[in-house]
Amino acid sequence: MNRTGRLIMFGISAVALAAVLVKGFAGLPHFGDYTGVYGTVINGIGVTERHATDLVTALNFDLRAFDTLGEEFILFASILGVVLILRELREEREHPHQEEAEEHSFAGASAAWRALALGLIPAMIVLGGYIVLHGALTPGGGFQGGVILAAGPLAVFLAGRYLRMKVVAPQPLVEAGESIGALGYALIGLGGLIFAGVFFKNFLPLGTPGHLLSAGQMPLASIAVGLEVSGAFLVGWTEFLDQAMVIKEQG
Amino acid sequence: MSFLPFAVAAWLFVAGLYGVVSSRNLIRTILSLTVVQSATYVLLLGVGYRHGGRAPIFADIPQVSTAVDPVVQVLVLVDIVVEATVTALLLALAVQAHKRFGSLDPNDLRTLRD
């Protein structure tokens, strides 16, 4: 189908969709008139029963921990897919010592920018670690902190030193981090099965709400997910950057 | 305008779809898809909002405070992770499509059946 045909089809469908939406909006409860039971119950008992002050994390790593296991393996499998799709093809060859990759200068990578990027690495890692560890207390958790952790080594690329990024975050290390994180999260679920009789039931002491070591399995689950997410993002970014800078078609 | 957030979600959805349909570049198609997905964030957060509700984080507010629904917030988190993975996979496919066909225009991908 050509572009005009697609646009005409889209126009007809959009009118039909608009009709359905107008009908749907008319029947919706007004914005702010929330009557959900599940959310209300969790807001009422979350802190006293789960000992976490961030109820989003309490849901993620305790009440809905089994769903998070699936979410985590979606991430794992799709990064596996990215690695497979972007593998070295038959007619391609890696040139890891190419001048342009070593000294690839990102637009405007001045000395000051490089110094700033170097300073960003420890700052990002500290911030990421803080967000991961405090997931059960304040906004954050493994997913959010993991992305920030992964952004630390990426700053080396922004500083125009792509191959050094692989020194800061070596491929075997990030792949191991991703796998260990995914495995660790599944093991927490098994721990619940063994020690409490139910898969992903919180089997660790709940502690005092608001303390760093509280909410049972949540800090551990957060660390496992943080490892997995930061590993997965770094593996993915490395694959894409390899395409741009290292793999060159032969001839 | 008590249904404004839902209207915004619908607008994002349709605007993103228009981007997908009218795109002449695969990267633009993928970015438009992320606009479609962001409609679900607005919708979910809109569904869980309660008048005067605060974030469901009781670190510095009393436990009896009115808070918005934490369940939809978790769903949004899941949604964001899924969007990131879908985008990564599609971008990887776009990279290989460009290598194979030398173009990112969806109309140039017709030799796929060869």
XYZ file of C-alpha atoms in Angstrom:
365
model
C 0.000 0.000 0.000
C 1.390 3.413 -0.866
C 1.600 6.363 1.456
C -1.595 8.077 0.280
C -3.534 4.837 0.690
C -2.189 4.425 4.196
C -3.152 7.982 5.125
C -6.705 7.547 3.780
C -7.078 4.309 5.757
C -5.749 6.084 8.817
C -8.197 8.958 8.344
C -11.199 6.607 8.205
C -9.978 4.641 11.241
C -9.268 7.829 13.176
C -12.836 9.053 12.685
C -14.169 5.677 13.898
C -11.782 5.760 16.862
C -12.867 9.301 17.720
C -16.510 8.179 17.813
C -15.649 5.301 20.161
C -13.547 7.586 22.363
C -16.267 10.231 22.714
C -18.717 7.496 23.727
C -16.142 6.072 26.143
C -15.292 9.419 27.745
C -18.966 10.065 28.407
C -19.108 6.916 30.564
C -15.860 7.392 32.457
C -15.813 8.437 36.109
C -14.612 12.036 36.372
C -10.901 12.639 36.694
C -10.035 12.529 40.386
C -13.145 10.598 41.459
C -11.098 7.534 42.211
C -13.000 4.531 43.555
C -10.493 1.694 43.098
C -10.492 -0.773 45.987
C -7.104 -2.412 45.525
C -5.157 0.846 45.591
C -7.068 2.106 48.606
C -6.391 -1.104 50.536
C -2.698 -1.015 49.721
C -2.422 2.638 50.737
C -4.135 1.737 54.018
C -2.104 -1.291 55.033
C 1.088 -1.007 52.976
C 3.261 0.604 55.607
C 2.008 -1.415 58.582
C 1.970 -4.784 56.842
C 4.926 -4.507 54.465
C 7.103 -2.033 56.422
C 8.022 -0.106 53.258
C 7.314 3.604 53.007
C 7.448 3.656 49.187
C 4.389 1.634 48.291
C 5.288 1.541 44.605
C 8.370 -0.470 45.533
C 6.324 -2.530 47.989
C 4.062 -3.519 45.110
C 6.914 -4.062 42.701
C 9.178 -6.214 44.853
C 6.722 -7.826 47.253
C 3.010 -7.794 46.513
C 3.430 -8.065 42.744
C 6.944 -9.532 42.830
C 5.956 -12.396 40.572
C 4.915 -9.954 37.819
C 8.229 -8.160 38.216
C 9.962 -11.483 37.554
C 8.215 -11.586 34.188
C 9.053 -7.935 33.540
C 12.680 -8.629 34.332
C 12.856 -11.514 31.908
C 11.207 -9.397 29.202
C 14.167 -7.050 29.568
C 16.623 -9.948 29.633
C 15.161 -11.636 26.558
C 14.899 -8.451 24.520
C 18.520 -7.514 25.205
C 19.405 -11.037 24.106
C 17.432 -10.268 20.939
C 19.341 -7.016 20.387
C 22.660 -8.853 20.776
C 21.496 -11.504 18.284
C 20.214 -9.021 15.703
C 23.337 -6.881 15.925
C 25.806 -9.782 15.850
C 28.784 -9.710 13.527
C 27.490 -10.773 10.129
C 29.469 -12.916 7.712
C 30.684 -10.065 5.558
C 31.560 -7.876 8.531
C 34.686 -7.608 10.566
C 35.455 -5.862 13.813
C 38.222 -3.315 13.826
C 38.597 -2.568 17.500
C 41.793 -0.562 17.145
C 40.608 1.850 14.553
C 41.830 5.344 15.035
C 38.344 6.816 14.759
C 36.965 4.561 17.457
C 39.830 5.255 19.818
C 39.753 9.005 19.338
C 36.194 9.339 18.211
C 35.439 12.934 18.919
C 31.867 13.535 19.834
C 30.695 16.877 18.507
C 32.167 19.447 20.863
C 34.043 17.031 23.100
C 36.372 19.691 24.446
C 38.804 19.190 27.293
C 36.364 20.806 29.713
C 33.564 18.518 28.561
C 35.819 15.508 29.028
C 36.694 16.570 32.552
C 33.003 17.071 33.319
C 32.164 13.630 31.946
C 34.881 12.050 34.080
C 33.456 13.791 37.121
C 29.993 12.549 36.179
C 30.976 8.867 36.347
C 31.443 8.597 40.135
C 28.514 10.974 40.718
C 26.188 8.824 38.603
C 27.339 5.633 40.301
C 26.822 7.107 43.780
C 23.385 8.489 42.837
C 22.386 5.196 41.157
C 23.498 3.186 44.160
C 21.568 5.485 46.484
C 18.378 5.179 44.400
C 18.716 1.381 44.268
C 19.323 0.968 48.013
C 16.591 3.388 49.137
C 13.911 1.921 46.891
C 11.770 0.783 49.806
C 11.937 4.178 51.538
C 11.795 6.967 48.959
C 10.993 7.112 45.236
C 13.294 4.809 43.360
C 14.249 1.168 43.266
C 16.125 -1.268 41.106
C 14.774 -0.209 37.724
C 15.296 3.511 38.147
C 18.646 3.224 39.926
C 19.890 0.620 37.450
C 19.460 2.990 34.520
C 21.323 5.749 36.385
C 24.125 3.295 37.227
C 24.414 2.333 33.567
C 24.578 5.992 32.548
C 27.852 6.373 34.498
C 30.069 4.420 32.062
C 28.148 5.970 29.157
C 29.650 9.316 30.207
C 33.007 7.976 28.969
C 31.490 7.707 25.507
C 30.120 11.229 25.769
C 33.651 12.356 26.590
C 34.683 11.035 23.189
C 36.564 7.952 24.339
C 34.382 5.091 23.213
C 36.839 2.236 23.591
C 37.672 3.374 27.111
C 34.030 2.796 27.973
C 34.756 -0.888 27.517
C 37.599 -0.515 30.020
C 35.336 1.125 32.599
C 32.547 -1.384 31.918
C 34.144 -4.524 30.407
C 31.750 -6.644 28.372
C 32.165 -9.854 30.453
C 31.526 -7.867 33.634
C 28.297 -6.201 32.459
C 27.031 -9.459 30.969
C 27.768 -11.227 34.254
C 26.030 -8.408 36.135
C 22.947 -8.753 33.979
C 22.795 -12.531 34.409
C 23.572 -12.529 38.136
C 20.909 -9.862 38.696
C 18.263 -11.860 36.832
C 19.251 -15.058 38.627
C 19.412 -13.328 42.003
C 15.879 -12.020 41.638
C 14.585 -15.492 40.782
C 16.503 -16.899 43.779
C 14.728 -14.420 46.085
C 11.466 -15.896 44.829
C 12.750 -19.400 45.502
C 13.794 -18.271 48.978
C 10.166 -17.375 49.638
C 9.104 -20.803 48.385
C 11.594 -22.602 50.631
C 11.414 -20.519 53.822
C 7.825 -19.255 53.734
C 6.111 -21.830 51.544
C 4.965 -19.396 48.828
C 6.903 -18.240 45.766
C 8.034 -14.623 46.365
C 6.503 -14.421 49.821
C 8.555 -11.992 51.882
C 10.625 -14.345 54.043
C 13.118 -11.904 55.579
C 12.618 -9.925 58.819
C 10.541 -6.812 58.051
C 12.419 -4.453 60.377
C 11.349 -0.909 61.268
C 9.621 1.118 58.531
C 11.895 3.923 57.359
C 15.155 2.157 58.187
C 17.558 1.214 55.408
C 17.454 -2.458 56.359
C 13.696 -2.893 56.459
C 10.883 -4.286 54.331
C 12.404 -7.767 54.183
C 13.325 -8.906 50.703
C 12.764 -5.531 49.027
C 16.301 -4.095 49.345
C 17.772 -7.390 48.106
C 15.322 -7.573 45.211
C 16.113 -3.955 44.419
C 19.851 -4.676 44.272
C 19.281 -7.730 42.045
C 17.063 -5.772 39.656
C 19.477 -2.823 39.711
C 22.332 -5.111 38.661
C 20.237 -6.654 35.934
C 18.951 -3.367 34.538
C 22.325 -1.617 34.537
C 23.938 -4.669 32.931
C 21.181 -4.958 30.336
C 21.347 -1.283 29.342
C 25.139 -1.337 29.088
C 25.062 -4.492 26.952
C 22.468 -2.892 24.677
C 24.273 0.445 24.373
C 27.594 -1.308 23.698
C 25.983 -3.313 20.902
C 24.592 -0.180 19.241
C 27.814 1.801 19.644
C 29.803 -1.140 18.249
C 27.676 -0.917 15.139
C 28.491 2.745 14.712
C 32.136 2.660 15.624
C 33.750 -0.740 15.522
C 32.039 -3.008 12.995
C 32.761 -1.971 9.440
C 31.637 -3.726 6.321
C 34.444 -5.358 4.442
C 35.572 -3.918 1.117
C -12.719 19.714 32.093
C -12.631 16.678 34.324
C -11.743 14.368 31.453
C -8.835 16.459 30.153
C -6.108 13.862 31.052
C -8.023 11.167 29.169
C -8.378 13.460 26.172
C -4.621 14.122 26.303
C -4.001 10.351 26.329
C -6.263 9.894 23.306
C -4.546 12.777 21.517
C -1.078 11.295 22.165
C -2.275 7.915 20.930
C -3.704 9.272 17.685
C -0.829 11.696 17.073
C 1.646 8.840 17.541
C -0.330 6.590 15.208
C -0.360 9.342 12.588
C 3.419 9.517 12.936
C 3.716 5.755 12.387
C 1.434 5.830 9.348
C 2.908 8.891 7.676
C 6.548 8.118 8.432
C 9.155 8.084 5.677
C 11.930 7.058 8.015
C 12.099 3.983 10.264
C 13.665 5.940 13.139
C 10.720 8.339 13.027
C 8.341 5.361 12.977
C 9.957 3.983 16.125
C 9.884 7.339 17.894
C 6.217 7.738 16.943
C 5.543 4.354 18.508
C 7.028 5.619 21.779
C 4.569 8.553 21.570
C 1.733 6.014 21.196
C 3.007 4.204 24.269
C 3.295 7.379 26.300
C -0.480 7.722 25.903
C -0.811 4.701 28.189
C 1.246 6.417 30.902
C -1.041 9.441 30.910
C -4.122 7.225 30.852
C -2.954 4.973 33.706
C -1.850 7.857 35.921
C -5.102 9.674 35.124
C -7.176 6.642 36.122
C -5.385 6.352 39.473
C -5.572 10.024 40.435
C -7.675 11.074 43.394
C -8.575 14.652 44.311
C -6.074 15.977 46.820
C -4.132 12.718 46.658
C -0.410 12.724 47.306
C 2.294 10.371 46.030
C 1.905 6.915 47.651
C 5.189 7.352 49.477
C 4.745 7.622 53.205
C 8.327 8.474 54.127
C 7.480 12.039 55.132
C 3.677 12.218 55.188
C 1.363 10.673 57.812
C 0.216 7.142 57.115
C -3.418 8.225 56.992
C -2.870 10.783 54.197
C -4.958 10.501 51.070
C -2.727 9.118 48.334
C -3.175 8.259 44.678
C -3.379 4.635 43.509
C 0.089 3.006 43.670
C -0.975 0.080 41.470
C -1.232 2.142 38.276
C 2.146 3.681 39.057
C 3.682 0.208 39.139
C 1.971 -0.561 35.839
C 3.494 2.600 34.352
C 6.911 1.439 35.537
C 6.378 -1.907 33.800
C 5.188 -0.035 30.737
C 8.328 2.111 30.614
C 10.568 -0.957 30.848
C 8.627 -2.647 28.055
C 8.814 0.503 25.939
C 12.588 0.662 26.413
C 12.988 -2.966 25.339
C 10.645 -2.663 22.355
C 12.464 0.477 21.210
C 15.840 -1.246 21.550
C 14.721 -4.245 19.491
C 13.138 -2.094 16.783
C 16.198 0.162 16.558
C 18.392 -2.924 16.189
C 16.176 -4.109 13.342
C 16.369 -0.646 11.762
C 20.189 -0.781 11.907
C 20.204 -4.105 10.058
C 17.547 -2.955 7.583
C 19.695 0.056 6.750
C 22.708 -2.194 6.193
C 20.763 -4.484 3.941
C 18.751 -2.007 1.867
C 20.853 1.143 2.239
C 17.769 3.129 3.201
C 15.547 3.787 6.189
C 12.440 4.514 4.120
C 9.797 1.837 4.870
C 8.772 1.949 1.204
C 12.215 0.726 0.175
C 11.958 -2.478 2.191
C 9.981 -4.329 -0.446
C 12.721 -6.764 -1.329
C 12.241 -8.476 2.024
C 10.601 -11.424 0.297
C 13.719 -12.201 -1.747
